[in-house]
Short mmCIF file of C-alpha atoms in Angstrom, two decimals:
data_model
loop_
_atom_site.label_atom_id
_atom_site.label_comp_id
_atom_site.label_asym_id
_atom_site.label_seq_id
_atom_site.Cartn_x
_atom_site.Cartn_y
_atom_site.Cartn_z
CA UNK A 1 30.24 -37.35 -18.99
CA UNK A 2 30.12 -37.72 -15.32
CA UNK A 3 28.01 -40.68 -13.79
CA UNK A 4 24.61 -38.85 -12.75
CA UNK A 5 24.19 -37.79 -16.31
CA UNK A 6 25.26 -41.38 -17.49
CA UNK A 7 22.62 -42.82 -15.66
CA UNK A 8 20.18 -40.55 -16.74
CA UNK A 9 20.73 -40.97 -20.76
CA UNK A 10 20.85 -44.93 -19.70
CA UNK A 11 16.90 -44.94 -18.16
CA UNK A 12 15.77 -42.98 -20.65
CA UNK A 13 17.04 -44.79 -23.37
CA UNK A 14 15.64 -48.38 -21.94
CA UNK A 15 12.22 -46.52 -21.45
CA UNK A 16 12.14 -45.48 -25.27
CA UNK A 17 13.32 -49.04 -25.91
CA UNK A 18 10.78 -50.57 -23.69
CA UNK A 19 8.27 -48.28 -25.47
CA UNK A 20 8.88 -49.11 -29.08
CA UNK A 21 8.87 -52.66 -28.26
CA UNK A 22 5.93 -52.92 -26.61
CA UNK A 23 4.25 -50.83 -29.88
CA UNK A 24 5.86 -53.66 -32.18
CA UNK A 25 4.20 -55.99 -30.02
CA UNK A 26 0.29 -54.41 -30.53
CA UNK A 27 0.67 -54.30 -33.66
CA UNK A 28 2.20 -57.58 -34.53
CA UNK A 29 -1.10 -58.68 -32.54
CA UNK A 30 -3.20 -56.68 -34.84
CA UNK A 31 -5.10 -55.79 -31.68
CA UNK A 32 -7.62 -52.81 -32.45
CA UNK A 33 -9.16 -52.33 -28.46
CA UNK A 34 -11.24 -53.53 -26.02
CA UNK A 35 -14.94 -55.48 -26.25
CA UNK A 36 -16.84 -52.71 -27.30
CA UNK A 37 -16.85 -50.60 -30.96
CA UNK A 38 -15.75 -47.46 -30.43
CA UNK A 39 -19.19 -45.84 -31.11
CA UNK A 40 -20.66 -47.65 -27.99
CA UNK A 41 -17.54 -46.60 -25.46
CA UNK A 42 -18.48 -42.99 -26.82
CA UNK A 43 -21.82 -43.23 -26.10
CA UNK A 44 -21.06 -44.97 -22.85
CA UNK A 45 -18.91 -42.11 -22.31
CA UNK A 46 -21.60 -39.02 -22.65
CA UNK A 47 -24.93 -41.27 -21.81
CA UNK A 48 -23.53 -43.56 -19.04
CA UNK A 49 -26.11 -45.68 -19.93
CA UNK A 50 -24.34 -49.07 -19.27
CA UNK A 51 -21.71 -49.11 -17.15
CA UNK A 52 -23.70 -47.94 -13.70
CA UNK A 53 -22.78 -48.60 -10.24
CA UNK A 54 -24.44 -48.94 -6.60
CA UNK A 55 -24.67 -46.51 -4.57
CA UNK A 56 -24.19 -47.89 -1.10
CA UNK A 57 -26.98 -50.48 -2.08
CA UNK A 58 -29.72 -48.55 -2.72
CA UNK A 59 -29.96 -46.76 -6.10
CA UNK A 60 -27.92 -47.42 -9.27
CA UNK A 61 -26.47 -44.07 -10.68
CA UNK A 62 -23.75 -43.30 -13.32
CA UNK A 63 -20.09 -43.56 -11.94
CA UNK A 64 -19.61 -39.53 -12.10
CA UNK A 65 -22.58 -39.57 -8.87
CA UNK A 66 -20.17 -41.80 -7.33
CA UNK A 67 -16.89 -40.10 -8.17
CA UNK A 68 -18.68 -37.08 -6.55
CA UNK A 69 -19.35 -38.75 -3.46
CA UNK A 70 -15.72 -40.26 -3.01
CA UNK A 71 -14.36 -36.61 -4.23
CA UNK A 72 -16.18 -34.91 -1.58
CA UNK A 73 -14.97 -37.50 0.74
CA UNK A 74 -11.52 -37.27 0.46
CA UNK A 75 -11.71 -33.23 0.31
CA UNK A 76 -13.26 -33.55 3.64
CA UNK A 77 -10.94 -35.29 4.67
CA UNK A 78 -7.86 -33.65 3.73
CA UNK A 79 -10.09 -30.14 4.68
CA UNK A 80 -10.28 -31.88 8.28
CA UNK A 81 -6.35 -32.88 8.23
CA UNK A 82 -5.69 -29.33 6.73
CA UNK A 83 -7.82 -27.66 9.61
CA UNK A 84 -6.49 -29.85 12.40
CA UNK A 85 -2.73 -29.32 11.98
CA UNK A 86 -2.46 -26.93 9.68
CA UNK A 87 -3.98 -23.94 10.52
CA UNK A 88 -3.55 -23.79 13.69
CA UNK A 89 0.73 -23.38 12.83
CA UNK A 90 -0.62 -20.46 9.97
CA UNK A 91 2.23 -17.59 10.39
CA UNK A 92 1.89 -13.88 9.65
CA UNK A 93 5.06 -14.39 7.15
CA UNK A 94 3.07 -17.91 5.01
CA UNK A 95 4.81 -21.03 4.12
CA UNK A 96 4.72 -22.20 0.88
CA UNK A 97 1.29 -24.92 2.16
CA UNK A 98 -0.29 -21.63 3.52
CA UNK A 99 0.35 -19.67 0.39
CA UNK A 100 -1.35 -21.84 -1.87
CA UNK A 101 -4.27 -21.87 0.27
CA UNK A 102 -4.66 -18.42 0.88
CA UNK A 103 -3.52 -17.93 -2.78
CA UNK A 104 -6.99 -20.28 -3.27
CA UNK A 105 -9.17 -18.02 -1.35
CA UNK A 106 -7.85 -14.82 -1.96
CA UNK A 107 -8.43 -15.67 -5.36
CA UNK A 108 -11.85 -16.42 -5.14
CA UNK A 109 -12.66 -13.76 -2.55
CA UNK A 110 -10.81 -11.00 -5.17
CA UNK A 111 -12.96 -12.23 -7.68
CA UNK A 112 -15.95 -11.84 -5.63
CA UNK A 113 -14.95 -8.42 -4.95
CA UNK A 114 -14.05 -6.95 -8.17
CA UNK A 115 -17.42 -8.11 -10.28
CA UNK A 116 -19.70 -7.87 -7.02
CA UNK A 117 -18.15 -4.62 -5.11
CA UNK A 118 -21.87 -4.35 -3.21
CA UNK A 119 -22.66 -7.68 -1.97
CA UNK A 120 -19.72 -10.40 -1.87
CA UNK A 121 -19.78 -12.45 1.49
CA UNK A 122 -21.55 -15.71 0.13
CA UNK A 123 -20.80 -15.03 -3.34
CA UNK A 124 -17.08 -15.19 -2.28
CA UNK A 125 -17.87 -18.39 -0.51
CA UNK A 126 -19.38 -20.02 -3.19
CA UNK A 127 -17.41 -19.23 -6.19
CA UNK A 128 -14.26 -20.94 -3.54
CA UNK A 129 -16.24 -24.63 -3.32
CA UNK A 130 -17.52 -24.73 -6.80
CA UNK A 131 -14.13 -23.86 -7.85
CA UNK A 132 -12.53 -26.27 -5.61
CA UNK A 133 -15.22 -28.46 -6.79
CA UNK A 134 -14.78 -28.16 -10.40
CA UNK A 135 -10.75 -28.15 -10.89
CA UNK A 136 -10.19 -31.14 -8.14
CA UNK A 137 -13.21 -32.92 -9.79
CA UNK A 138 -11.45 -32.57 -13.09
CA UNK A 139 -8.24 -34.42 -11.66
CA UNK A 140 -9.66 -36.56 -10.28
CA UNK A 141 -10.10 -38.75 -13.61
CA UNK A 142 -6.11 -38.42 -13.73
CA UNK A 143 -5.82 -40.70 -10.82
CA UNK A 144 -7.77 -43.79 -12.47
CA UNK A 145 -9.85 -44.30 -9.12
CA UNK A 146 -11.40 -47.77 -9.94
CA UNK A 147 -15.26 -49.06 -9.13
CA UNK A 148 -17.07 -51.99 -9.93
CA UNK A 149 -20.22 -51.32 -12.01
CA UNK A 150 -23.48 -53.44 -11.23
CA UNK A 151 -22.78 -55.77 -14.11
CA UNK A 152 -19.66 -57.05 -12.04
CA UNK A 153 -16.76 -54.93 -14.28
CA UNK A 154 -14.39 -52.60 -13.24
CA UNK A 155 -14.43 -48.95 -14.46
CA UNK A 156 -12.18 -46.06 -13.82
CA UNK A 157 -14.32 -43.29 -11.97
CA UNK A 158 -14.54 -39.93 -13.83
CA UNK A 159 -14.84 -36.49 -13.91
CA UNK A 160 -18.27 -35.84 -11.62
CA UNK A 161 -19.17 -32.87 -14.38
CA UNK A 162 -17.98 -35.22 -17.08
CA UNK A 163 -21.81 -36.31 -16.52
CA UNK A 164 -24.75 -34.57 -17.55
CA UNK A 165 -26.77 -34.34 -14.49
CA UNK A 166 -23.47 -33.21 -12.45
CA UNK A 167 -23.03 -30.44 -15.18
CA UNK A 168 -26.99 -29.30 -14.37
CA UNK A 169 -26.79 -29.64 -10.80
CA UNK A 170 -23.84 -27.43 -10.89
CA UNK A 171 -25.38 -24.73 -13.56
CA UNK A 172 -29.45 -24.68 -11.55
CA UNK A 173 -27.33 -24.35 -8.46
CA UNK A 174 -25.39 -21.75 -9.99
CA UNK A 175 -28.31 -19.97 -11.23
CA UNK A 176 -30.17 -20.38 -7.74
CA UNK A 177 -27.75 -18.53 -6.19
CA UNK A 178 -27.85 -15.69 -8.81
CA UNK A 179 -31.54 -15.36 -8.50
CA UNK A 180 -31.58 -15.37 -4.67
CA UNK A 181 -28.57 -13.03 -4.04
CA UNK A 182 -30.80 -10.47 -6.83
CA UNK A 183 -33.40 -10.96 -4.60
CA UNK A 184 -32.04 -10.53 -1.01
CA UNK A 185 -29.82 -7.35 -2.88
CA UNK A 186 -32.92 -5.23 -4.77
CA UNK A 187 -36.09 -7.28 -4.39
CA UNK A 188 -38.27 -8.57 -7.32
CA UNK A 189 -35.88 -6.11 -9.63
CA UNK A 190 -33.08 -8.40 -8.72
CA UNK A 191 -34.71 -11.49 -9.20
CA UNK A 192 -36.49 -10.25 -12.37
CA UNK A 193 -32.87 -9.26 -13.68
CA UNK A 194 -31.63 -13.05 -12.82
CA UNK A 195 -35.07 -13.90 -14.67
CA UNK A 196 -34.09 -12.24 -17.59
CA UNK A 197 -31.41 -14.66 -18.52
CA UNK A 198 -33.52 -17.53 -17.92
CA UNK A 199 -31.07 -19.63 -20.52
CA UNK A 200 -28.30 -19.27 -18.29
CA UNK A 201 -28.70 -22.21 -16.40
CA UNK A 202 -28.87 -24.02 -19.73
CA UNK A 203 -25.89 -22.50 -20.73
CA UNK A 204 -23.63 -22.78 -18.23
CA UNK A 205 -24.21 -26.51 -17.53
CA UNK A 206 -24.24 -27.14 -21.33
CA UNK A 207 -21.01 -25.44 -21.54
CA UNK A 208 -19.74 -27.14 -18.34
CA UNK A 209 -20.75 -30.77 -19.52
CA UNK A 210 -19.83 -30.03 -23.11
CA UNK A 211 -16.13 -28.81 -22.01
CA UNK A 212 -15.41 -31.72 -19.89
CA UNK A 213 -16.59 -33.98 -22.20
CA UNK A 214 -14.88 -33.24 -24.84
CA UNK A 215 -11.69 -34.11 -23.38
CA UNK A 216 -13.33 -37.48 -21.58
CA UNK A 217 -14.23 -38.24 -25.76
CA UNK A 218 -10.59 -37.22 -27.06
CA UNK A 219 -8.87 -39.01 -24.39
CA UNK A 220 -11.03 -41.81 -24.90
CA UNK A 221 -10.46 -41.92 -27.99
CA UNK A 222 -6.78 -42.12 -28.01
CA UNK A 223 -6.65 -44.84 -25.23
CA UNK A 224 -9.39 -46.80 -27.75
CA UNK A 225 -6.79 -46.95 -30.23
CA UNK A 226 -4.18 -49.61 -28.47
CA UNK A 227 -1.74 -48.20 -31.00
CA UNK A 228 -1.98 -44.77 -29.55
CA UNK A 229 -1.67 -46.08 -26.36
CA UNK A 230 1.55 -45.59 -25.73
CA UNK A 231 3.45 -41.90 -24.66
CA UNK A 232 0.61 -40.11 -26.16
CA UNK A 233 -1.54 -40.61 -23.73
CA UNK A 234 0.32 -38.94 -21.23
CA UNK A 235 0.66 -35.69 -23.10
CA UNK A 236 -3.03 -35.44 -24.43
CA UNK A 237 -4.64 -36.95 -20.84
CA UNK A 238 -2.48 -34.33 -18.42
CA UNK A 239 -2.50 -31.66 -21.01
CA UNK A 240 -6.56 -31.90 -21.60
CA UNK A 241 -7.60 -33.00 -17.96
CA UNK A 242 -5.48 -29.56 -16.63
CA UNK A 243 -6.28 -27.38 -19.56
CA UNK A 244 -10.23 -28.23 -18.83
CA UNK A 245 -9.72 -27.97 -14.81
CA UNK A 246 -8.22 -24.20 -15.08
CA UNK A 247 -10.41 -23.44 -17.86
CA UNK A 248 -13.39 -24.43 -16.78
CA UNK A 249 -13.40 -23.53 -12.93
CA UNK A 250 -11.74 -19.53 -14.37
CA UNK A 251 -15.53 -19.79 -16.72
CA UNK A 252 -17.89 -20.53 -14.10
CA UNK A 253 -16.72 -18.61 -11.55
CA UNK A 254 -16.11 -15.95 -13.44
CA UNK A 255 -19.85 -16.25 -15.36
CA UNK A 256 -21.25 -16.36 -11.78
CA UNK A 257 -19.84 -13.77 -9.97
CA UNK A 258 -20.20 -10.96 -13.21
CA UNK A 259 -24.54 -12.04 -13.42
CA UNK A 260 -24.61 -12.23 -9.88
CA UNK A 261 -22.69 -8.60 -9.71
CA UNK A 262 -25.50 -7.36 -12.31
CA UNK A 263 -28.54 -8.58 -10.18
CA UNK A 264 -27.03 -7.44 -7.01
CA UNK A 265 -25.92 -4.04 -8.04
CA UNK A 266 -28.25 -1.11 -6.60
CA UNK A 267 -30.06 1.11 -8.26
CA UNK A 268 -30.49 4.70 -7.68
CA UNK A 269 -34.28 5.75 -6.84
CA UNK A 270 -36.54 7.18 -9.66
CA UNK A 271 -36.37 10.93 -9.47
CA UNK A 272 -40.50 11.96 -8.62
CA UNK A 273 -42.12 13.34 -11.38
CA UNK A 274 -43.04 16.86 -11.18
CA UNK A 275 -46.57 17.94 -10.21
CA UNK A 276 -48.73 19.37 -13.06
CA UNK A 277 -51.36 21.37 -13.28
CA UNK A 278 -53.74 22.26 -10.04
CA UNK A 279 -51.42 20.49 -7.39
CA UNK A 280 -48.87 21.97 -8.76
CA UNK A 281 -50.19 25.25 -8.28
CA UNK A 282 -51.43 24.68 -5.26
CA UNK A 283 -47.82 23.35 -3.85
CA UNK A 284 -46.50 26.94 -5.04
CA UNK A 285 -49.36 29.03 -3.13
CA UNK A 286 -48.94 26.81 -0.32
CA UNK A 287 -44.90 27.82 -0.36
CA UNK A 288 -45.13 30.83 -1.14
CA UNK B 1 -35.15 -38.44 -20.68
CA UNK B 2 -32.81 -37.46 -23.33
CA UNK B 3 -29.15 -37.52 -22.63
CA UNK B 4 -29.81 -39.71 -19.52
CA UNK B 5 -30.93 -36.90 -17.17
CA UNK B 6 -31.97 -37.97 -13.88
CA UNK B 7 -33.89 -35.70 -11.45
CA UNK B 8 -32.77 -38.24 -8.95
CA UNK B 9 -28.79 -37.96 -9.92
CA UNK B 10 -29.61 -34.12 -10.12
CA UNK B 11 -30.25 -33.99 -6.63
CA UNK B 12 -27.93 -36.26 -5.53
CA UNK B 13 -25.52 -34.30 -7.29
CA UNK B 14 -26.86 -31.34 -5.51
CA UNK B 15 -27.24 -32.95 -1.79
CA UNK B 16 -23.52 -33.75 -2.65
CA UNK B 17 -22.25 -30.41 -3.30
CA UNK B 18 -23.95 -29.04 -0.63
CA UNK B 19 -22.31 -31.67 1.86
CA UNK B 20 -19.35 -30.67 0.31
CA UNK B 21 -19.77 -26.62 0.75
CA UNK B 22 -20.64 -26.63 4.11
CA UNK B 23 -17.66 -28.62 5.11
CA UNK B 24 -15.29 -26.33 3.06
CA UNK B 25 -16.90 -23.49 4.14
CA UNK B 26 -16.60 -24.83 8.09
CA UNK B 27 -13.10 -26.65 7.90
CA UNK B 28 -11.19 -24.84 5.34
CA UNK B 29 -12.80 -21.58 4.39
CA UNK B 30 -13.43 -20.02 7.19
CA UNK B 31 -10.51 -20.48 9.41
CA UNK B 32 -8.33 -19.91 6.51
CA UNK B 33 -10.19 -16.39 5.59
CA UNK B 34 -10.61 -15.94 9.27
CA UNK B 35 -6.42 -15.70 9.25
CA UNK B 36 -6.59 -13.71 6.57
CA UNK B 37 -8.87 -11.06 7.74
CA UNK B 38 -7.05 -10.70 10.89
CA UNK B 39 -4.05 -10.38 9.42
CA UNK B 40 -5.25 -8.07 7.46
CA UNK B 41 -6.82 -5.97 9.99
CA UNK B 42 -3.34 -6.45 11.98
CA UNK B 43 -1.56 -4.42 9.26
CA UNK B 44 -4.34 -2.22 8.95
CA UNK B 45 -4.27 -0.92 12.39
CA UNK B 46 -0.31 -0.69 11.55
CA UNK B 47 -0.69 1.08 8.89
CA UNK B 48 -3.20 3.27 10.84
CA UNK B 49 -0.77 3.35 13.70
CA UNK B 50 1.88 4.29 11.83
CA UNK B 51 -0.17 7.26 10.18
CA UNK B 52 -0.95 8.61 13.64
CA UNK B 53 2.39 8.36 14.35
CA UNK B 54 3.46 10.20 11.26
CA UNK B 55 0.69 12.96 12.04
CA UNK B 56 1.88 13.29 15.76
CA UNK B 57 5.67 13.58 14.37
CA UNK B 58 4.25 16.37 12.06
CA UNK B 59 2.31 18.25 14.45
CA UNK B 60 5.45 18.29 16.49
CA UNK B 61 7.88 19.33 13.93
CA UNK B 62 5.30 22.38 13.16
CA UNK B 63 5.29 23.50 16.92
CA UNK B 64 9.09 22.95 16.88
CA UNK B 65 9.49 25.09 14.22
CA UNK B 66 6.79 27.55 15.01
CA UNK B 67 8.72 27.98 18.43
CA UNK B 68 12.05 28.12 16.39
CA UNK B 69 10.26 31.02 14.48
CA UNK B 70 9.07 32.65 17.65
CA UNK B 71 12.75 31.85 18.97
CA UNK B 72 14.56 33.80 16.26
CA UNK B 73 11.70 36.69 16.04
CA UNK B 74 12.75 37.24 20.02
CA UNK B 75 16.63 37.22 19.26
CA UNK B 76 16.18 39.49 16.70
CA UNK B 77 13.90 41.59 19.10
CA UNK B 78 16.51 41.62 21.88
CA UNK B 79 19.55 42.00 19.56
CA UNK B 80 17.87 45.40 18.44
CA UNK B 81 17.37 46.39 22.02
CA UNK B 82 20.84 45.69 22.84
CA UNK B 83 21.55 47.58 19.99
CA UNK B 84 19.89 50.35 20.38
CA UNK B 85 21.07 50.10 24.41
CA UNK B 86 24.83 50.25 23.50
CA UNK B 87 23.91 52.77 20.98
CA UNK B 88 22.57 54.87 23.79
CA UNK B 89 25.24 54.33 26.07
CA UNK B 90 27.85 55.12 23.48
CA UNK B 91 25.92 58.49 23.22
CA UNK B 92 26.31 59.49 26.35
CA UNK B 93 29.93 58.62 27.37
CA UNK B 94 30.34 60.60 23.84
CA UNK B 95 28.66 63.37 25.72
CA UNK B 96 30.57 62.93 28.77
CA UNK B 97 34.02 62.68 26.86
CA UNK B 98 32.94 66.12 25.41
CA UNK B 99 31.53 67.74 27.98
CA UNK B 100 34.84 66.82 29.85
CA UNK B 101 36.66 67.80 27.01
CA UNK B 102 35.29 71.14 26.97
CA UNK B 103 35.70 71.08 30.63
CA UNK B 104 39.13 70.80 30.36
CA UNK B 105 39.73 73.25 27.32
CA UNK B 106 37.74 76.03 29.40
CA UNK B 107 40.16 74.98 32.82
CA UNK B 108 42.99 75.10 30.41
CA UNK B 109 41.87 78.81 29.65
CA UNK B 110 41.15 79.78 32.19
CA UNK B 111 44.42 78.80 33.34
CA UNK B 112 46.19 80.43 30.92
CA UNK B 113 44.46 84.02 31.34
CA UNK B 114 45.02 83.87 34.61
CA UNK B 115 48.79 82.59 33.99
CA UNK B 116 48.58 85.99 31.12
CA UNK B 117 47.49 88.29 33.80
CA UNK B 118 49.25 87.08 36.82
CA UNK B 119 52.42 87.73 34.37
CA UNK B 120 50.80 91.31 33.48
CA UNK B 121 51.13 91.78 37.01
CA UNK B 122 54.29 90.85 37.53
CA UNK B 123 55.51 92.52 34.15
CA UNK B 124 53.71 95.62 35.68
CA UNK B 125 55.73 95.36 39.26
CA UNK B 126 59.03 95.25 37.99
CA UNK B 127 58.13 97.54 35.04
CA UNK B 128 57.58 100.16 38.23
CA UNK B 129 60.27 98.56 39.85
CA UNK B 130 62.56 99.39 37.43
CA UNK B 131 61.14 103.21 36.86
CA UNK B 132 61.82 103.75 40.41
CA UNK B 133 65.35 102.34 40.18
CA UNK B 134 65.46 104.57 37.21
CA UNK B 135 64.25 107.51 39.02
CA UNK B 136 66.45 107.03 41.76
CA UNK B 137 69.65 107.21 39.47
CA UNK B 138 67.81 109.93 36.97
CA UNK B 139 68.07 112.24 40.53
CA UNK B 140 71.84 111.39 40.42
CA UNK B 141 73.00 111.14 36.38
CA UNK B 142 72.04 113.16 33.22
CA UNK B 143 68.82 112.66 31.53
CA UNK B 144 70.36 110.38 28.39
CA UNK B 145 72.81 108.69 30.79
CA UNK B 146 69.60 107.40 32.58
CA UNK B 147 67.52 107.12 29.72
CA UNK B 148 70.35 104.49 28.89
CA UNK B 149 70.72 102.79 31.76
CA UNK B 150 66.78 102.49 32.09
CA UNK B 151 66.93 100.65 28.71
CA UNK B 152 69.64 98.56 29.64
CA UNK B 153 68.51 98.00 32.81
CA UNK B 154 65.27 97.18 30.92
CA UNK B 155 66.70 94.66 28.55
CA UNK B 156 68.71 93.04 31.14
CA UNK B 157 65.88 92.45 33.44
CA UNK B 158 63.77 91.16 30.42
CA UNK B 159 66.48 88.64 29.51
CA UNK B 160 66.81 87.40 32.74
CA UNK B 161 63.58 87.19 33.33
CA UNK B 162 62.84 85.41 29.67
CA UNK B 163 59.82 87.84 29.63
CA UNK B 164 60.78 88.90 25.70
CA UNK B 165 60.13 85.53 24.84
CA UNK B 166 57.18 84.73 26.55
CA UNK B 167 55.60 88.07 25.64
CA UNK B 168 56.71 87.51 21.72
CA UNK B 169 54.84 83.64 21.99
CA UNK B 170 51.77 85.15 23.34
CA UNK B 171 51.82 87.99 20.93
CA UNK B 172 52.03 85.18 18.36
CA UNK B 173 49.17 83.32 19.57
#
């Protein structure tokens, strides 16, 4: 066995070690969690109704408002740092940096294209930040970003469409779009084609919200339980948190751009009826 | 409200988003599909190029070949001419060679009759050459003593002469 490998066995071995005795430990303790039951860190989980935080002073909103704000922030930031120096070096031939980000786009923009052949320009747009939106949203509860609530404790942000009101901004935004992009495309018919599946808004931020929160709830759950606190965690938090961040940003997109391709497709023109009776006659004297 | 929906966290939801669109759309989007696009359009109007390219290279090849065509069809044309030129000329040195020929058989014949009849004459001369030798010993000898002498005479002169054989070869032919 030559050293590298010796090492290797040796760290990974102490880890396992350091693992099971930190599990004899809890439960020696008897320790079952934090302060709270685990029916009100559930609740707190879907209603937010406790743990609430400032937003710069002025109103006190649930910590997924404020996990939007700093996500936005640091995409524009890294957006600004990717624009600055960056693009500017693109190549014809990409790197593996510009790959993934035309990989991103062109992804989006295919989409666009395939479910919405007639009218794609903002739709391809759109589907690109909500999708950014979504997936690095979803992360961003991997990365334990902490705030301090208003009653003075500290809380790990999460997922912005982990809350409710995130989940219905997205889907009545979502919805707006379809409605206007019917409208611009084939007048009232397009809107009155959005109109027709007037539960879609409901739906899609239902399904959102209900997607992302089941994972908040199982990984919640697990990390409740001090017992199953340790190694699990890693699986079931990664492996739900990505699973939900493809998933859901493939759904709405997807859901989007096929009702916004329905409302937006044109119509052919209604063949005139034929003329009956004396105009019709008449037509036929006049052409003949 | 039920489930702890806020209008107010709705919109501010919302405003963020939209914050958050228009700066992807200015700082990330559009530059990157910007790129894009003119790449695209780059090996578009390669592609295009390339097709013209191919076309003109066609067009080409067709003339080529239609001149190639035109080319051969002319070869062919003079190679007939020629042909039929050598053909012609062949013809008439034929004609010449027999006309020449003939030329030559009718000098040849006219050679020879006149050869035949110059010897005629010359048979004829000493033929009365030797009748009036004859006659001049007939007036001094008996009639068969002469008539023998004529003969030999005759003979003789024949022999010398090597008028029996020439007469028997023309009798022949």
């Amino acid at each position: 066995m030559d050293k590298q490998k010796r090492t290797r066995v040796l760290v990974i071995a102490g880890l396992i070690l350091a693992a099971l005795l930190c599990a004899v430990i809890a439960l020696a303790r008897g320790h079952t969690g934090g302060r709270e039951s685990i029916q009100e860190a559930m609740k707190d989980a879907v209603l937010h109704e406790t743990g609430k935080v400032s937003l710069f002073g002025l109103v006190e909103v649930n910590p997924a408002v404020a996990a939007g704000f700093v996500l936005t922030c640091i995409l524009l930031f890294a957006a600004l740092l990717i624009r600055l120096f960056a693009v500017p070096r693109f190549r014809e031939v990409p790197g593996k940096a510009q790959l993934l980000l035309e990989t991103a786009v062109g992804y989006f923009d295919g989409l666009a294209k395939t479910n919405s052949p007639h009218r794609h320009g903002f739709l391809s747009f759109y589907l690109f930040a909500a999708g950014v939106y979504i997936f690095l949203g979803t992360l961003l509860e991997l990365f334990g970003l902490q705030a301090v609530s208003t009653a003075g404790r500290s809380i790990s942000l999460p997922a912005p469409l982990s809350d409710i009101n995130a989940a219905l901004a997205m889907g009545l935004l979502s919805y707006g779009v379809i409605l206007v992009g019917g409208l611009r495309a084939n007048g009232l018919r397009g809107a009155g084609a959005a109109l027709k599946d007037f539960s879609l808004p409901i739906s899609m931020s239902f399904r959102l919200f209900g997607a992302l929160l089941s994972g908040l709830l199982v990984t919640e759950l697990v990390y409740y339980t001090l017992r199953l606190s340790f190694v699990i965690p890693v699986f079931v938090g990664i492996m739900f948190t990505l699973l939900h961040a493809l998933i859901q940003t493939y759904v709405l997109t997807m859901l989007v751009s096929v009702f916004y391709g329905e409302c937006t497709e044109p119509h052919a023109p209604k063949e005139k009826k034929q003329k009956r009776g004396r105009a019709a006659v008449k037509d036929a004297e006049t052409a003949a | 409200m039920p489930l702890n929906i806020d209008f107010l966290q709705v919109l501010l939801h919302l405003f963020n988003f939209v914050i958050l669109s228009a700066g992807l759309y200015l700082l990330l989007y559009k530059p990157v599909k910007g790129f894009m696009d003119r790449r695209e359009a780059a090996y578009a109007q390669k592609a295009q190029e390339a097709e013209e390219r191919i076309a003109e290279a066609m067009e080409l090849r067709r003339t080529y070949e239609e001149q190639l065509a035109g080319l051969e069809k002319e070869m062919d044309e003079s190679r007939r001419s020629l042909r039929m030129a050598l053909e012609a000329e062949r013809q008439e040195e034929l004609e010449k060679a027999r006309e020449k020929a003939e030329q030559i058989v009718k000098k040849a014949a006219a050679e020879a009759r006149l050869e035949h009849e110059r010897m005629m004459i010359d048979v004829n001369r000493q033929t009365g050459e030797l009748a009036e030798e004859a006659t001049k010993r007939l007036l001094g000898r008996s009639t068969s003593d002469l008539f023998d002498d004529f003969l030999d005479l005759s003979e003789e002169a024949i022999a010398a002469e090597g008028l029996y054989d020439s007469m028997e070869a023309r009798a022949y032919e």
